[in-house]
mmCIF file of C-alpha atoms in Angstrom:
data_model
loop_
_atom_site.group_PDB
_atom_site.id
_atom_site.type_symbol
_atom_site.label_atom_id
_atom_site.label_comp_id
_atom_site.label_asym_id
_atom_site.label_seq_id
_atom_site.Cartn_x
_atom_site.Cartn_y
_atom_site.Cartn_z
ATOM 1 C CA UNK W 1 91.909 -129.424 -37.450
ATOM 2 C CA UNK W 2 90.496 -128.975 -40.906
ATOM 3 C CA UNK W 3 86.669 -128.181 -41.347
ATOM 4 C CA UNK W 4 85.360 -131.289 -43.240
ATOM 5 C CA UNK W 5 84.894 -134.151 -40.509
ATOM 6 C CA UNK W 6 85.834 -138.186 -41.145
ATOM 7 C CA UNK W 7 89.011 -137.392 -43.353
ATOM 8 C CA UNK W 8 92.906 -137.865 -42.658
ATOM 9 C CA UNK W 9 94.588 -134.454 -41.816
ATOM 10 C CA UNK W 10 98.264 -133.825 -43.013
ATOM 11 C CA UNK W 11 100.138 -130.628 -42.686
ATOM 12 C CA UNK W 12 103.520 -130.564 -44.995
ATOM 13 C CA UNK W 13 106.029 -128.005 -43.778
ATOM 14 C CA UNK W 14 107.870 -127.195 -47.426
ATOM 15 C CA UNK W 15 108.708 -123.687 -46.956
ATOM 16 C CA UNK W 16 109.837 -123.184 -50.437
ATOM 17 C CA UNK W 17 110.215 -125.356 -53.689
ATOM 18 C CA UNK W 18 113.930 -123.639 -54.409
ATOM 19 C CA UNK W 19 116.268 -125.584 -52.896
ATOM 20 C CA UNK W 20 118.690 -122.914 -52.529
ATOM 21 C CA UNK W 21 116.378 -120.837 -50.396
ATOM 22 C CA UNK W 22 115.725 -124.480 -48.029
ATOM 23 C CA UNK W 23 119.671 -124.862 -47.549
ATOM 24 C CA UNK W 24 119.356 -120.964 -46.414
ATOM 25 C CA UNK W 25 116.469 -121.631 -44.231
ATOM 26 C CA UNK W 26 118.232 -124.288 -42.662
ATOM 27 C CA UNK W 27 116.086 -127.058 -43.915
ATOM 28 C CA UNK W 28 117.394 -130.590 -44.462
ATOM 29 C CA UNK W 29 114.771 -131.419 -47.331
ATOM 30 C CA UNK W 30 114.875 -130.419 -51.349
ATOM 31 C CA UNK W 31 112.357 -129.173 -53.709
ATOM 32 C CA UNK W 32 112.207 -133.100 -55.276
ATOM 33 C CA UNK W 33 111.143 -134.231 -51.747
ATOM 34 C CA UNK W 34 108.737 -131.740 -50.706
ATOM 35 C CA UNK W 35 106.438 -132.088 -54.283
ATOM 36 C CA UNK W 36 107.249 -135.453 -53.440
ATOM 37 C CA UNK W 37 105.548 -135.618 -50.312
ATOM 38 C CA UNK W 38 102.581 -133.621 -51.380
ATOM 39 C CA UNK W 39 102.385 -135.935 -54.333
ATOM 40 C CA UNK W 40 102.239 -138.895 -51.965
ATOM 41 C CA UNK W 41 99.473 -137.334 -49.795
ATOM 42 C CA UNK W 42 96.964 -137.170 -53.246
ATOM 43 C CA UNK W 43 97.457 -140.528 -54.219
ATOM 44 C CA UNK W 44 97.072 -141.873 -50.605
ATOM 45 C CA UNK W 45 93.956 -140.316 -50.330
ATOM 46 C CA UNK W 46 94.522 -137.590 -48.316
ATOM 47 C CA UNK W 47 92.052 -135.114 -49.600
ATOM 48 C CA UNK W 48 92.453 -132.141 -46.725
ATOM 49 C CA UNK W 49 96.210 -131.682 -46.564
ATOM 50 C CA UNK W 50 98.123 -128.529 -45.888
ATOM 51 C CA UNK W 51 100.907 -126.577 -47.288
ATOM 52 C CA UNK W 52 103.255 -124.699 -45.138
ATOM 53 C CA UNK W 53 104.650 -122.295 -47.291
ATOM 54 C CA UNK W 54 107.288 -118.822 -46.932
ATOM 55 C CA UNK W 55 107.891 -115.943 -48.610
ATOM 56 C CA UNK W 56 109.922 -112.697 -48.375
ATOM 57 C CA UNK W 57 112.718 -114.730 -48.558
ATOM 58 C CA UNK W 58 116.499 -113.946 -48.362
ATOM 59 C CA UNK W 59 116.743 -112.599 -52.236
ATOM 60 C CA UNK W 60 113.463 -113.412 -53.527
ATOM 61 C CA UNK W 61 112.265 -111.377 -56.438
ATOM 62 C CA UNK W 62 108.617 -111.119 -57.046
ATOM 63 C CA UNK W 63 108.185 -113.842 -59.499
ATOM 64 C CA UNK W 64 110.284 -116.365 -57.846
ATOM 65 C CA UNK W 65 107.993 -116.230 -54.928
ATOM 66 C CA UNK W 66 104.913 -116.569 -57.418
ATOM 67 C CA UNK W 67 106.488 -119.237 -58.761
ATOM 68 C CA UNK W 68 106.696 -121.307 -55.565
ATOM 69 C CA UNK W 69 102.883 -120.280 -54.781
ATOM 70 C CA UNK W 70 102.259 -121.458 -58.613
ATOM 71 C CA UNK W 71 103.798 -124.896 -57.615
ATOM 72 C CA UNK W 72 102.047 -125.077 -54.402
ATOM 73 C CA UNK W 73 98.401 -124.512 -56.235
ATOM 74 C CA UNK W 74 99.603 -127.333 -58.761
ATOM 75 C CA UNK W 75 99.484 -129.889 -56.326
ATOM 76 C CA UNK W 76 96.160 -129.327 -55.378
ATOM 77 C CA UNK W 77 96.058 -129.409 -51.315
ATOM 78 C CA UNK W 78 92.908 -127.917 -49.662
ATOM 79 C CA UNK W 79 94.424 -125.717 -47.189
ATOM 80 C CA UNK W 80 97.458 -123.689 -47.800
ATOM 81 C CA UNK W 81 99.334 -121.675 -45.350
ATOM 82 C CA UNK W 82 101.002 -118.677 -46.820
ATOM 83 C CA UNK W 83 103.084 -116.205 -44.854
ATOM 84 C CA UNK W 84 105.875 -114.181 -45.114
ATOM 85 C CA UNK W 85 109.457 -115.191 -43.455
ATOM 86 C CA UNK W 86 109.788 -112.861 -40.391
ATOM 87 C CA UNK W 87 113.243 -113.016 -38.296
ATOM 88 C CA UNK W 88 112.760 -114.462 -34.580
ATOM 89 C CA UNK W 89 115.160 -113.469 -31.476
ATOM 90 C CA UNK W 90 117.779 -116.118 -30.602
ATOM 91 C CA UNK W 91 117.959 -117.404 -34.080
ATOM 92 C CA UNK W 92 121.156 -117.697 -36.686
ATOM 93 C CA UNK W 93 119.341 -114.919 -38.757
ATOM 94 C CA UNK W 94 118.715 -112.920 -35.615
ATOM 95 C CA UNK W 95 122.218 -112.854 -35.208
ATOM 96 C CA UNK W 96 122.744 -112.455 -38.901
ATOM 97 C CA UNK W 97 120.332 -111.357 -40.613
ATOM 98 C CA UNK W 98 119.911 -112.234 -44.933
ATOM 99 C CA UNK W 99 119.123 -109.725 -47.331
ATOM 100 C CA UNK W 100 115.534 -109.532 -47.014
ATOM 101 C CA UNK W 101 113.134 -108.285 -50.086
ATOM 102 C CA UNK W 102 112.290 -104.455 -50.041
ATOM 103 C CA UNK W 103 108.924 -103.712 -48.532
ATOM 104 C CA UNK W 104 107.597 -102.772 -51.681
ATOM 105 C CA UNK W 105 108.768 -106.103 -53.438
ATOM 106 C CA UNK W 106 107.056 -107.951 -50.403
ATOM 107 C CA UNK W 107 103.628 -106.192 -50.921
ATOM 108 C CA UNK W 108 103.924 -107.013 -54.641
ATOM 109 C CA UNK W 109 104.409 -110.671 -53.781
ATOM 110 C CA UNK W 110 101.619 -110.593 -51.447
ATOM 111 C CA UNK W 111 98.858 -108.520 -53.697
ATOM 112 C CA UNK W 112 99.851 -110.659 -56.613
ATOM 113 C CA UNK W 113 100.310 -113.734 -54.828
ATOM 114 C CA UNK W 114 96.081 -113.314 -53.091
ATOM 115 C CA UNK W 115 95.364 -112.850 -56.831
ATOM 116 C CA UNK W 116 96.462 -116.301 -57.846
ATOM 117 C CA UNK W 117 94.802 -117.926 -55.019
ATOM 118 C CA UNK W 118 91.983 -116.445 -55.754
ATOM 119 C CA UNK W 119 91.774 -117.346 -59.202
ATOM 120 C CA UNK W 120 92.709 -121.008 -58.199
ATOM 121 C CA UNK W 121 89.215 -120.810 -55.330
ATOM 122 C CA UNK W 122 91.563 -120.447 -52.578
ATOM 123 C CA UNK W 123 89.486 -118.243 -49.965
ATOM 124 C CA UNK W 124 91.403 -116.196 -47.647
ATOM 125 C CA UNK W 125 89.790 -116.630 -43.884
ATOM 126 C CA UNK W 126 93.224 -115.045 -41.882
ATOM 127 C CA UNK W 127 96.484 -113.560 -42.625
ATOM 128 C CA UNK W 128 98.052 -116.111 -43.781
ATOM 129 C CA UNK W 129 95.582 -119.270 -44.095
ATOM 130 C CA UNK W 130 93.753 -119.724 -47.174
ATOM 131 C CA UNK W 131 91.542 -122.714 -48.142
ATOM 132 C CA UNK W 132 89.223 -124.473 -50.327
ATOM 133 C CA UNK W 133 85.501 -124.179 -49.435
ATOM 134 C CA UNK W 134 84.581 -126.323 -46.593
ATOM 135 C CA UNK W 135 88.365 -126.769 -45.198
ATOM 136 C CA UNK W 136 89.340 -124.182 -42.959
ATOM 137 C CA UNK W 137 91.418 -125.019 -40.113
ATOM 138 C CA UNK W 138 88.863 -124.991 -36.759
ATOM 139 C CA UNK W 139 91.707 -125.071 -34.511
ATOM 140 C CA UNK W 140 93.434 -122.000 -35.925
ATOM 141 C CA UNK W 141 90.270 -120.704 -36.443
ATOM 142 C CA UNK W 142 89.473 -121.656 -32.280
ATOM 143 C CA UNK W 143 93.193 -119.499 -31.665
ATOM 144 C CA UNK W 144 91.891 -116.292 -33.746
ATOM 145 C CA UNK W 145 88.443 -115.716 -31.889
ATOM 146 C CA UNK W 146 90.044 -115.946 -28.545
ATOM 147 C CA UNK W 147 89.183 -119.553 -27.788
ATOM 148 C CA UNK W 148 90.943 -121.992 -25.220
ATOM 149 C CA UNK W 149 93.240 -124.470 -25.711
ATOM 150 C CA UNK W 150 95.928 -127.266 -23.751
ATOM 151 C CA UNK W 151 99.136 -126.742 -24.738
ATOM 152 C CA UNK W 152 100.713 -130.384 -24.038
ATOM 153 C CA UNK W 153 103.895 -131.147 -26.066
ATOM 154 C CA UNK W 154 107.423 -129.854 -25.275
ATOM 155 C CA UNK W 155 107.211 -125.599 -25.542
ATOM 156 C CA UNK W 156 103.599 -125.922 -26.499
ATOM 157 C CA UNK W 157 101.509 -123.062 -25.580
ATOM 158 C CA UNK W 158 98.133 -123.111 -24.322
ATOM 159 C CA UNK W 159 95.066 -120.116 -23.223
ATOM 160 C CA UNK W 160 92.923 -121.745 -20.454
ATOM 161 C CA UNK W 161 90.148 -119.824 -19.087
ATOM 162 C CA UNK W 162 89.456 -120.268 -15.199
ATOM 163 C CA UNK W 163 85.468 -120.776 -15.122
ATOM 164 C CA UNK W 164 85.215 -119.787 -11.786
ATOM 165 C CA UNK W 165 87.367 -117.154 -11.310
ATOM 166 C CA UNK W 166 87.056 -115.962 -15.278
ATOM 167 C CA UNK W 167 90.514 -115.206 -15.097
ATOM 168 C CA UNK W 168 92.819 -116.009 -18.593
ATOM 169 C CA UNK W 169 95.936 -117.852 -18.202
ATOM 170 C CA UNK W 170 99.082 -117.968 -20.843
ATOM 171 C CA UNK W 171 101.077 -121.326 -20.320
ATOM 172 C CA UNK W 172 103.765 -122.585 -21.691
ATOM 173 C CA UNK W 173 105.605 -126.069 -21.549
ATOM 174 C CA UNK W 174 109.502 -126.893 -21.551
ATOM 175 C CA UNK W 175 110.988 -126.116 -24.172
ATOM 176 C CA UNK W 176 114.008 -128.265 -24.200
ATOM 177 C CA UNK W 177 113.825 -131.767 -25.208
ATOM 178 C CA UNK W 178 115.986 -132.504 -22.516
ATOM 179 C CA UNK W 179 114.569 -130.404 -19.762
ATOM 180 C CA UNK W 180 110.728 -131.293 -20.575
ATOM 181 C CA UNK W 181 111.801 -135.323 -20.477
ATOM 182 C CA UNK W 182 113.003 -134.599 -16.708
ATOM 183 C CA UNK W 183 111.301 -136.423 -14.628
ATOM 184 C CA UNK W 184 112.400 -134.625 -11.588
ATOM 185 C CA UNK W 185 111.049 -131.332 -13.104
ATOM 186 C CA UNK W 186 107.502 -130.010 -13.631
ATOM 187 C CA UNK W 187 106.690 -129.718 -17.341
ATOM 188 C CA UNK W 188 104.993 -126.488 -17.465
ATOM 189 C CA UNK W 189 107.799 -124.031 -17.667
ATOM 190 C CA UNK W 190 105.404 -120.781 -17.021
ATOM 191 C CA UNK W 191 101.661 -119.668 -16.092
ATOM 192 C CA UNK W 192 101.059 -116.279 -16.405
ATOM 193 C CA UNK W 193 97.248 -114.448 -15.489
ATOM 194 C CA UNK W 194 96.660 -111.871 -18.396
ATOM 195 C CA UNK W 195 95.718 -108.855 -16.639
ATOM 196 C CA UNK W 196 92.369 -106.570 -17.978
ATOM 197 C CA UNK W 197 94.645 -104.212 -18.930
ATOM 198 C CA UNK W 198 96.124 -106.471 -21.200
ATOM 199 C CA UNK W 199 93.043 -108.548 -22.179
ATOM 200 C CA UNK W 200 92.379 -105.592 -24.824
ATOM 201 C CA UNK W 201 95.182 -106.247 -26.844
ATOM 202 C CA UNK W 202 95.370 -109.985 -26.592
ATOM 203 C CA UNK W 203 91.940 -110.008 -28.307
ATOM 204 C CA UNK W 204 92.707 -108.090 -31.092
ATOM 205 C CA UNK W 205 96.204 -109.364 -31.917
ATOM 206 C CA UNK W 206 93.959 -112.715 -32.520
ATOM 207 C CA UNK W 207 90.726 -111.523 -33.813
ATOM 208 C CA UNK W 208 92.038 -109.156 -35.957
ATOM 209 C CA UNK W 209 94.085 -111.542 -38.236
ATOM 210 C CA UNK W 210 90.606 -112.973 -39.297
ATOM 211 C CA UNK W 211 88.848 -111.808 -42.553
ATOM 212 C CA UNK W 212 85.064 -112.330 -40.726
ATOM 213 C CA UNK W 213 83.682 -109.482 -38.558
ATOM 214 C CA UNK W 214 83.361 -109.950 -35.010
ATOM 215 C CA UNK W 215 80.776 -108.634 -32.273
ATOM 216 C CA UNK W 216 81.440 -106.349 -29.378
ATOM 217 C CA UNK W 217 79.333 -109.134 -27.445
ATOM 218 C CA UNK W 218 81.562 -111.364 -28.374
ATOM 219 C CA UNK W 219 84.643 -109.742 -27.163
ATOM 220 C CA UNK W 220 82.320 -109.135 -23.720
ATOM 221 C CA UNK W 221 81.894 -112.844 -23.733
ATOM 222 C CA UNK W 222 85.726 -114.081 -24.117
ATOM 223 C CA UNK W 223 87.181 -111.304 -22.479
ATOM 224 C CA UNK W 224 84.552 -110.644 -19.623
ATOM 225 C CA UNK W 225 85.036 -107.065 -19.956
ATOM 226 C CA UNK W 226 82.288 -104.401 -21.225
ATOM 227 C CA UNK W 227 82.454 -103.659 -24.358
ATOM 228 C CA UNK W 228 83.564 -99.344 -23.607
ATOM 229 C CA UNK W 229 86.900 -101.390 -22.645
ATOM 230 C CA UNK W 230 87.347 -100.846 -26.575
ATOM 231 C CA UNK W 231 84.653 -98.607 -27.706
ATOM 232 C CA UNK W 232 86.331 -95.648 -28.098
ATOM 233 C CA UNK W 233 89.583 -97.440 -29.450
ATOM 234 C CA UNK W 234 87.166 -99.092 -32.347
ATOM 235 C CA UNK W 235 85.814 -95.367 -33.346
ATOM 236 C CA UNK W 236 89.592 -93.826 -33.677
ATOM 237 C CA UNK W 237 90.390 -96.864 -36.038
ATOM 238 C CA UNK W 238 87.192 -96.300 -38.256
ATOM 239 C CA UNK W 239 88.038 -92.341 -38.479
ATOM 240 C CA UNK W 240 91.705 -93.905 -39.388
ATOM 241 C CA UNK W 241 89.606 -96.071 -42.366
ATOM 242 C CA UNK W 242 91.810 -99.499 -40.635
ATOM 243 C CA UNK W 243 88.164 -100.487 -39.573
ATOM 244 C CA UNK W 244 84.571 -100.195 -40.417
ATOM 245 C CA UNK W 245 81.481 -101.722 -38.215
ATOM 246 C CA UNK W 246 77.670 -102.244 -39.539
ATOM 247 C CA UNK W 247 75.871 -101.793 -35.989
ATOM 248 C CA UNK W 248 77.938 -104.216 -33.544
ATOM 249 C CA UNK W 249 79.786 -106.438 -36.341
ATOM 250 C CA UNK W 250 83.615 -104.711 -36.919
ATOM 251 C CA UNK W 251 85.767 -105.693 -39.405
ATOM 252 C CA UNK W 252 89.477 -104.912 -40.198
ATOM 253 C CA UNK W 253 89.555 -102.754 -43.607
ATOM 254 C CA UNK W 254 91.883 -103.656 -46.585
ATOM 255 C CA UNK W 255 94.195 -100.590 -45.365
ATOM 256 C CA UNK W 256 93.943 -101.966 -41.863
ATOM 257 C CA UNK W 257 95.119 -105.379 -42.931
ATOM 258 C CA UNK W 258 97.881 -103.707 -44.535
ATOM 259 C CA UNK W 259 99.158 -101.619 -41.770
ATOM 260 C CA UNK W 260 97.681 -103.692 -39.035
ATOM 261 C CA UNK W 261 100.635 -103.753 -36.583
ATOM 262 C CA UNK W 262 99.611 -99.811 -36.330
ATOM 263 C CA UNK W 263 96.193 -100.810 -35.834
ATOM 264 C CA UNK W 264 97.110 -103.308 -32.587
ATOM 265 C CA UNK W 265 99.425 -100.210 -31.100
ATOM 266 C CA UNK W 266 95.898 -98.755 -30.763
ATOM 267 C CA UNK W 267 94.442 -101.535 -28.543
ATOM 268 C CA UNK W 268 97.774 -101.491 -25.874
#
């Protein structure tokens, strides 16, 4: 995954070092265990290990989510994933949802919070991956510019591109334990052709959570559509100031990050 080749890779999913917002999340860990683990991964060795961390939690003022990033950055891990709690159909919270932070308390965590990282030489390549120099995540970064990829584990999700026919397929694998270890029953659980109409869309809701600029040749090349598919589209968001283009390189604007589920309306 990570950028730097010939070293042991090690995600840790902690979530949050307060153990009363793991026992909300559901999580069967503690704040001792997860520094714990991280601790363990530095003195093994492990020099590109990630972070998995939440915020916008149920309750969470501003400083108590600094204060878990602050921990985080203490234990030194070269990739950190940072990204805000978001409430999933079919879930317990779904059902009933927590008091959630105020928007503007969660855009004060996350202004302050790209502050710190940056002050501790955390670079920001995507929404919510940030990373020392040299260890960005290739395979997240091979999701974000449209690339293909198997999807093999129970309800693992995969993007394969048909060579010869250059049509896109979504699939998607069991995702019951019980059902995918069937052996009476196929394991892939759907395959479904995105259409050109929707190939638009797909690309951006990727591409767009990068911080690096991309080409209108490149979204030729891993869509296979011309590039007036989204010509037009791209010159309404620059006269909306939620992007801005030097000759064929366009990049998402800071406003465009910040209302960029407005800017993806634009591409459907």
């Amino acid at each position: 995954g990570f950028a730097q080749a010939g070293v042991t890779l090690l995600s840790i999913g902690v979530q949050s070092f307060e153990s009363d917002k793991l026992i909300k999340l559901g999580r069967i860990h503690d704040s001792n265990q997860a520094q714990r683990a991280a601790t363990l991964a530095k003195s093994a060795g492990i020099k590109s290990f990630n972070l998995d961390l939440m915020h916008g939690l149920p309750n969470q003022s501003i400083e108590g989510a600094l204060d878990d990033l602050r921990t985080a950055i203490a234990l030194e891990p070269a990739h950190l994933s940072w990204y805000q709690l978001t409430i999933e159909p079919n879930t317990a919270f779904y059902s009933k949802p927590p008091k959630l932070p105020v928007d503007d308390t969660l855009w004060a965590i996350q202004e302050q919070g790209l502050a710190l990282l940056k002050q501790a030489g955390y670079e920001q390549y995507e929404i919510s991956a940030y990373s020392k120099s040299g260890y960005q995540s290739q395979h997240n970064l091979n999701y974000w510019t449209f690339g293909d990829y198997i999807g093999i584990g129970c309800g693992a999700h995969g993007k394969i591109t048909d060579v010869q026919t250059d049509k896109i397929f979504r699939t998607i694998k069991v995702k019951h334990p019980k059902g995918y270890l069937d052996t009476d029953r196929p394991h892939l659980d759907q395959l479904r052709e995105v259409t050109q109409e929707e190939l638009p869309f797909e690309f951006m809701m990727n591409q767009l959570r990068l911080r690096q600029p991309f080409t209108l040749s490149h979204f030729s090349q891993h869509t296979g559509l011309a590039k007036h598919n989204i010509a037009d589209t791209l010159e309404q968001a620059r006269a909306k100031q939620l992007m801005d283009n030097i000759d064929e390189a366009w990049q998402v604007t800071s406003l465009g990050h910040r209302y960029l589920n407005d800017l993806l309306e634009m591409f459907l």
